PDB file of C-alpha atoms in Angstrom:
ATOM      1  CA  UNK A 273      33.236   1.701  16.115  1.00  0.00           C
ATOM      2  CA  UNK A 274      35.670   4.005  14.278  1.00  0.00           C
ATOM      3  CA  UNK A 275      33.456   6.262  13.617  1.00  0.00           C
ATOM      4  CA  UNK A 276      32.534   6.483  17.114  1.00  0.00           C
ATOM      5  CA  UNK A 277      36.186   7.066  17.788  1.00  0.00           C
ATOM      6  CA  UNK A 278      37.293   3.438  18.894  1.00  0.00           C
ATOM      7  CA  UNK A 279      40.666   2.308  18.429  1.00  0.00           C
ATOM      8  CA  UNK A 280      40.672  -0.940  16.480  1.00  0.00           C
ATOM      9  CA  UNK A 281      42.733  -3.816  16.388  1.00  0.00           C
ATOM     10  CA  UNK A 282      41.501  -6.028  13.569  1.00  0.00           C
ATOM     11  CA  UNK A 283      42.739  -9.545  13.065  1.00  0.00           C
ATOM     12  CA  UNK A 284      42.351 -12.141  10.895  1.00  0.00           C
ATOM     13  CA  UNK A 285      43.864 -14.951   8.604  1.00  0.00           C
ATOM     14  CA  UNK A 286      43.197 -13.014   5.607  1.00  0.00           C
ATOM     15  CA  UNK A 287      44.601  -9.704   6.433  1.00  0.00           C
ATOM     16  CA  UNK A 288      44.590  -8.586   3.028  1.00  0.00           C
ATOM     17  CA  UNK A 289      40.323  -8.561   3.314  1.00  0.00           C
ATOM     18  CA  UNK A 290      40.688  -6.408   6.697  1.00  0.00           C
ATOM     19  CA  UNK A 291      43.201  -3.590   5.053  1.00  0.00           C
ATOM     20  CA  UNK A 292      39.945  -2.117   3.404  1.00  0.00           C
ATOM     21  CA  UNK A 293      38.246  -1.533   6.753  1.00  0.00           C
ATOM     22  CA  UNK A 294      41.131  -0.648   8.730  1.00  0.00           C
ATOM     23  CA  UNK A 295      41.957   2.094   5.782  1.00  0.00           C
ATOM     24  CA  UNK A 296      38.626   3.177   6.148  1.00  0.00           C
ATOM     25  CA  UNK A 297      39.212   3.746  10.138  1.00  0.00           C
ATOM     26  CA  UNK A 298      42.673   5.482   9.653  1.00  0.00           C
ATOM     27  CA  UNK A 299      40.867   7.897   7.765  1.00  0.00           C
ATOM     28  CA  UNK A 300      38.574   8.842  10.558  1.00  0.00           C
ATOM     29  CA  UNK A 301      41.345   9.258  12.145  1.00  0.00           C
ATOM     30  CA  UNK A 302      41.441   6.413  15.104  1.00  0.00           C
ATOM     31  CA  UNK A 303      44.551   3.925  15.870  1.00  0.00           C
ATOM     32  CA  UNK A 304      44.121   1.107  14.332  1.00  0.00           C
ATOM     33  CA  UNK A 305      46.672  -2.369  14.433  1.00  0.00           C
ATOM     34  CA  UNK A 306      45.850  -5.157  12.302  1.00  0.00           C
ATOM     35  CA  UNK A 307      47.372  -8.420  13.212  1.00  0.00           C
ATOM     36  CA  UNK A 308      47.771 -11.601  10.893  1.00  0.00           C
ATOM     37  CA  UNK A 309      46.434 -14.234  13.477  1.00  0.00           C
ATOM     38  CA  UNK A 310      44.604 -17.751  12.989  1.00  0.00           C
ATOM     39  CA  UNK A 311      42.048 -17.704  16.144  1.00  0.00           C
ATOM     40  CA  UNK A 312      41.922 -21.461  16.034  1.00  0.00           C
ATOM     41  CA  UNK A 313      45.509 -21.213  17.742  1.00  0.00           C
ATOM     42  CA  UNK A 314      45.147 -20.503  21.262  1.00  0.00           C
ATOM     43  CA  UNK A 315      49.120 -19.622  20.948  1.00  0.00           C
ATOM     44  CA  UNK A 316      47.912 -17.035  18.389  1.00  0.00           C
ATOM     45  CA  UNK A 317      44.810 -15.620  20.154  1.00  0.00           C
ATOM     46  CA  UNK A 318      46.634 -14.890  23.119  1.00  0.00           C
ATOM     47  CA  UNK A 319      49.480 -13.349  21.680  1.00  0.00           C
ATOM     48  CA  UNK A 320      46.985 -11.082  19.432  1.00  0.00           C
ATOM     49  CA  UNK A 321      45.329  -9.961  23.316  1.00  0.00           C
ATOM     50  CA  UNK A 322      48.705  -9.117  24.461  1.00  0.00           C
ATOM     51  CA  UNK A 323      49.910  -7.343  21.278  1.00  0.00           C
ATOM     52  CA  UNK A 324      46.226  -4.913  21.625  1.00  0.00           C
ATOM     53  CA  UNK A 325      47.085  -4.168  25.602  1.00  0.00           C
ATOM     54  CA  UNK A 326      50.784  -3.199  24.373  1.00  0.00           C
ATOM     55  CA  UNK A 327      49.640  -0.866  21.929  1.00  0.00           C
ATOM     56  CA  UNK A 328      46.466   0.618  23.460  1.00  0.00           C
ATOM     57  CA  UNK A 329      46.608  -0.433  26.954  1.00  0.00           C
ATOM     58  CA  UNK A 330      43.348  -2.173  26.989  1.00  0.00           C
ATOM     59  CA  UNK A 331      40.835  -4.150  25.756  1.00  0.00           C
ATOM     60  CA  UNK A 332      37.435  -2.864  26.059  1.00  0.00           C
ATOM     61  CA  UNK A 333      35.202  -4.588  23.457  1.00  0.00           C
ATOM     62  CA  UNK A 334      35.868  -8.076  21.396  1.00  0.00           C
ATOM     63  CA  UNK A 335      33.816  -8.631  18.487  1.00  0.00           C
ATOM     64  CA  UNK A 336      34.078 -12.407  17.330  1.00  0.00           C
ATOM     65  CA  UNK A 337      33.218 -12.276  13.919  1.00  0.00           C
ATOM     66  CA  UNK A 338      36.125 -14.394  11.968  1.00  0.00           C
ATOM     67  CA  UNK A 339      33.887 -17.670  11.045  1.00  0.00           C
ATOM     68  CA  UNK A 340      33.176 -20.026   8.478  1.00  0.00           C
ATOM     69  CA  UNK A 341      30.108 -21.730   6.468  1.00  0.00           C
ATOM     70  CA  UNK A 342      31.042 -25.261   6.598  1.00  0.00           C
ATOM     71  CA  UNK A 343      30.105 -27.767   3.859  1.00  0.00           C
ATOM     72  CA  UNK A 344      26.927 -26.608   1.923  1.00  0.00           C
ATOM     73  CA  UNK A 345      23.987 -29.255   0.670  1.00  0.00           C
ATOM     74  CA  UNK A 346      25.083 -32.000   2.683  1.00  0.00           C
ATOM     75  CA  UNK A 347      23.585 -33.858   4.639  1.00  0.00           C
ATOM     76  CA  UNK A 348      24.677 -35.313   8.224  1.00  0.00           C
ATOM     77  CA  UNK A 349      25.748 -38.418   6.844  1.00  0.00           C
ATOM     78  CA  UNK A 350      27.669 -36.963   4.106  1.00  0.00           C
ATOM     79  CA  UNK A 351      29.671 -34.696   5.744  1.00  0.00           C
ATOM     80  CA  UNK A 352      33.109 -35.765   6.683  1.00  0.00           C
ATOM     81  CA  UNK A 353      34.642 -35.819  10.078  1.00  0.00           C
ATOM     82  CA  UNK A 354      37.138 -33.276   8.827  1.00  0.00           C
ATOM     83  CA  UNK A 355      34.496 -31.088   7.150  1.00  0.00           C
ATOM     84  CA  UNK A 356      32.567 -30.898  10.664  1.00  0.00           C
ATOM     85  CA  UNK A 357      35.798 -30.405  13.086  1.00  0.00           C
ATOM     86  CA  UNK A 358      37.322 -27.990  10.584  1.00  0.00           C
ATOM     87  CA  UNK A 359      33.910 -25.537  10.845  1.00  0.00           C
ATOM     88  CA  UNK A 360      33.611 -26.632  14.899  1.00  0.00           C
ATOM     89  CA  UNK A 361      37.047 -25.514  15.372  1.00  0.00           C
ATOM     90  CA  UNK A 362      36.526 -22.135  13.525  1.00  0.00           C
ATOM     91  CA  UNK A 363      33.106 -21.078  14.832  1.00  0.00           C
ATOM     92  CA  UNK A 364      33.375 -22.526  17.799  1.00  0.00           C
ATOM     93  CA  UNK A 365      37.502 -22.789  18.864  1.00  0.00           C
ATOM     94  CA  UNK A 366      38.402 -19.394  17.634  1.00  0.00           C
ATOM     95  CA  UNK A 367      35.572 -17.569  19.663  1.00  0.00           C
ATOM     96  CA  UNK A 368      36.865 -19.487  22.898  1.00  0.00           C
ATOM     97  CA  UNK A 369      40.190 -18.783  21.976  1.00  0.00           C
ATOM     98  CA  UNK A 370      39.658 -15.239  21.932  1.00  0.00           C
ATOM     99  CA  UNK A 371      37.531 -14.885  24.873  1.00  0.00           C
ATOM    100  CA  UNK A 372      39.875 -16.695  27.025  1.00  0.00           C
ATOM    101  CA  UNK A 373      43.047 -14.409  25.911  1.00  0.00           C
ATOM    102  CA  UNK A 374      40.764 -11.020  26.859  1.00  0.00           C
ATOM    103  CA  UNK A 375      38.614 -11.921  29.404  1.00  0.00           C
ATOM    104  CA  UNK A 376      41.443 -11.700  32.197  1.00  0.00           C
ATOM    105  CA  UNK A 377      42.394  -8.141  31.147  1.00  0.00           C
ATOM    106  CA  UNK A 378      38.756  -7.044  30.878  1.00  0.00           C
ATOM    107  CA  UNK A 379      38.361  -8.761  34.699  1.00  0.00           C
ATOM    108  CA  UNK A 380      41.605  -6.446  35.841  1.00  0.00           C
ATOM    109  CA  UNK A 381      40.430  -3.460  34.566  1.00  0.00           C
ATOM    110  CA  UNK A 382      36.927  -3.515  35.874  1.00  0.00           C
ATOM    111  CA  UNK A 383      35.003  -4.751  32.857  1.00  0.00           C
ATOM    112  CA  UNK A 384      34.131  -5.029  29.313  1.00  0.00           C
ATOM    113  CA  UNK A 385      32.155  -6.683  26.362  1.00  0.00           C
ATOM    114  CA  UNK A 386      32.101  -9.299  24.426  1.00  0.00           C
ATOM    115  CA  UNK A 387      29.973 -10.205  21.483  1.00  0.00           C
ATOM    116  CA  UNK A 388      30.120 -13.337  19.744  1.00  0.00           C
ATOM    117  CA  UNK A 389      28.339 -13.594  16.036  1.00  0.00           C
ATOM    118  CA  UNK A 390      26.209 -16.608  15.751  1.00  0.00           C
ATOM    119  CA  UNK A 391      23.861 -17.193  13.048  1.00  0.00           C
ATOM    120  CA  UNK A 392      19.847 -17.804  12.963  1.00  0.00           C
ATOM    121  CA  UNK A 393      20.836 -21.735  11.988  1.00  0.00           C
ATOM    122  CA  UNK A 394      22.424 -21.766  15.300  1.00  0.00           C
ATOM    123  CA  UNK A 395      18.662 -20.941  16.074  1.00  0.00           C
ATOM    124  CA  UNK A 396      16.937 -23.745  14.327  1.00  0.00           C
ATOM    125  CA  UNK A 397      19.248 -25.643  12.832  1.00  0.00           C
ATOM    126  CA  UNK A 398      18.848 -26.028   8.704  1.00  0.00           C
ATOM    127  CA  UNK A 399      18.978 -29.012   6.200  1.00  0.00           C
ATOM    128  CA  UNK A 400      21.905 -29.410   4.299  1.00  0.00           C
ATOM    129  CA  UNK A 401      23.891 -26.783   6.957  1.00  0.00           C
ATOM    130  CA  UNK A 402      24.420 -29.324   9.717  1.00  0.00           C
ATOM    131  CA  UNK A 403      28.119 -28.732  10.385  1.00  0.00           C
ATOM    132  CA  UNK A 404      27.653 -24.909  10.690  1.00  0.00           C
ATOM    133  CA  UNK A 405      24.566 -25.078  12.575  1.00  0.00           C
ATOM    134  CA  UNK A 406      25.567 -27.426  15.411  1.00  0.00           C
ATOM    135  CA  UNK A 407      29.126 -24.964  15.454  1.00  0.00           C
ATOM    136  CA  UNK A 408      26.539 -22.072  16.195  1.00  0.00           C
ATOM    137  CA  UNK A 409      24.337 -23.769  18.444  1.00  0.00           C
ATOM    138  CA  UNK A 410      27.399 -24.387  20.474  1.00  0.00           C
ATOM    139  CA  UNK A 411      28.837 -21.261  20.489  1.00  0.00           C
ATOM    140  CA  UNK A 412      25.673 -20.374  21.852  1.00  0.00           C
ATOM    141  CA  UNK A 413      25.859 -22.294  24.921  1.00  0.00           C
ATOM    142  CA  UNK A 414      29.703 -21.290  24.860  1.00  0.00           C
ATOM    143  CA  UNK A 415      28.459 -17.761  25.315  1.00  0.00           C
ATOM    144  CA  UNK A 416      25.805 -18.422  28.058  1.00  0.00           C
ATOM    145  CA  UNK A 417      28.586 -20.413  30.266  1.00  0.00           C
ATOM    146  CA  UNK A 418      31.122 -17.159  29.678  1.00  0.00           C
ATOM    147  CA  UNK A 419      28.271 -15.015  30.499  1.00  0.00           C
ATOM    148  CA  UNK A 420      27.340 -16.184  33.388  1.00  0.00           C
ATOM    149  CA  UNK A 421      31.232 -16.636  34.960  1.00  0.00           C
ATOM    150  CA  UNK A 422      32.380 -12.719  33.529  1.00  0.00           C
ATOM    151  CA  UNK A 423      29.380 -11.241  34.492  1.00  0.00           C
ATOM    152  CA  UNK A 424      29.822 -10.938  37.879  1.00  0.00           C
ATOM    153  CA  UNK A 425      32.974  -9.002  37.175  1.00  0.00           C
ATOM    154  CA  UNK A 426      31.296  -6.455  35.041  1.00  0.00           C
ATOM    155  CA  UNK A 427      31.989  -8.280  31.818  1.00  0.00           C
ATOM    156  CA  UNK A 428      28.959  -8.337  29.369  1.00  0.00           C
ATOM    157  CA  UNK A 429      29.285 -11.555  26.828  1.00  0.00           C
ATOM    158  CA  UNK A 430      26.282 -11.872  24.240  1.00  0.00           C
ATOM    159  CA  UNK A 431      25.847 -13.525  21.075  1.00  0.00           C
ATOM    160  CA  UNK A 432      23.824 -12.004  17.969  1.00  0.00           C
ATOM    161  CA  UNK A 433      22.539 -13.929  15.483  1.00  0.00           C
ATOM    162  CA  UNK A 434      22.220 -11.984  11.854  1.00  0.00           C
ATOM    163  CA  UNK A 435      19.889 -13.368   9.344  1.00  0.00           C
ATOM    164  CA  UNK A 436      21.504 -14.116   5.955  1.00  0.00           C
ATOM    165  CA  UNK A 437      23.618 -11.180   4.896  1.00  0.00           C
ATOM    166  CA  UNK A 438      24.139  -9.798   1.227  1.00  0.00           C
ATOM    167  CA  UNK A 439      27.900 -10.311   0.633  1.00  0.00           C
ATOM    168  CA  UNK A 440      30.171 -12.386  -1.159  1.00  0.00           C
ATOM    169  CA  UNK A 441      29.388 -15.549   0.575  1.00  0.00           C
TER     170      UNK A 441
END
């Protein structure tokens, strides 16, 4: 996006991960905010969509990246209530959160897009990833039902859904 000339607002929990990138878009030379916000706090989320309108008017494109992996080689049955709200609430919450505090602004100014990162599991579910596939699968249908109410104001929402991706998870 930067390099396409897109201003950025990037916001996170961890803000000191997102300094890298946003360095890396300040040298191209684009505006670029990063805010300190916990998308699993609707309070947060919408204050983070107002703070982006203040400083660059609009909101054009959200990317809904900020997730989790959820308890790893469990099964079902051994994963804890917390364990599976904690990565619902993350994968699923935050996404809604975000969508909800944009999608107004995107409506008044005669459209926009959204795109929500899923995962393959999401897909097909996997064993031992229960938690964080049933938290994609849902932000699946999460998508679909934004979709199909912001479309008809120009609004585009879509979810991808990477395979497994080299990094430090």
């Amino acid at each position: 996006f930067a390099r396409e000339g897109a201003r950025l607002v990037l916001a996170g929990r961890d803000v000191a991960a997102i300094e890298p990138v946003a360095a890396e878009a300040r040298e191209l030379g684009v505006g670029t905010l990063v805010v300190a916000c916990d998308m699993t706090d609707s309070a947060q989320a919408e204050a983070l969509a107002r703070e982006a309108i203040a400083t660059f008017g609009r909101v054009d494109v959200l990317v809904n990246v900020a997730g989790g992996s959820g308890p790893i080689g469990k099964t079902g049955w051994e994963t804890s209530t917390d364990e599976f709200n904690e990565i619902v609430q993350l994968n699923m919450t935050g996404c809604f959160n975000t969508m909800r505090a944009v999608l107004p602004a995107m409506i008044a100014q005669g459209g926009g897009k959204v795109v929500n990162v899923g995962g393959t599991f999401g897909m097909r579910g996997r064993a031992g990833r229960m938690a964080y596939s049933a938290s994609k699968w849902g932000l699946r249908g999460i998508t679909k039902s934004f979709a199909l109410e912001a479309g008809p104001h120009n609004v585009n929402v879509n979810c991808v859904a990477p395979g497994m991706v080299d990094g430090p998870r």
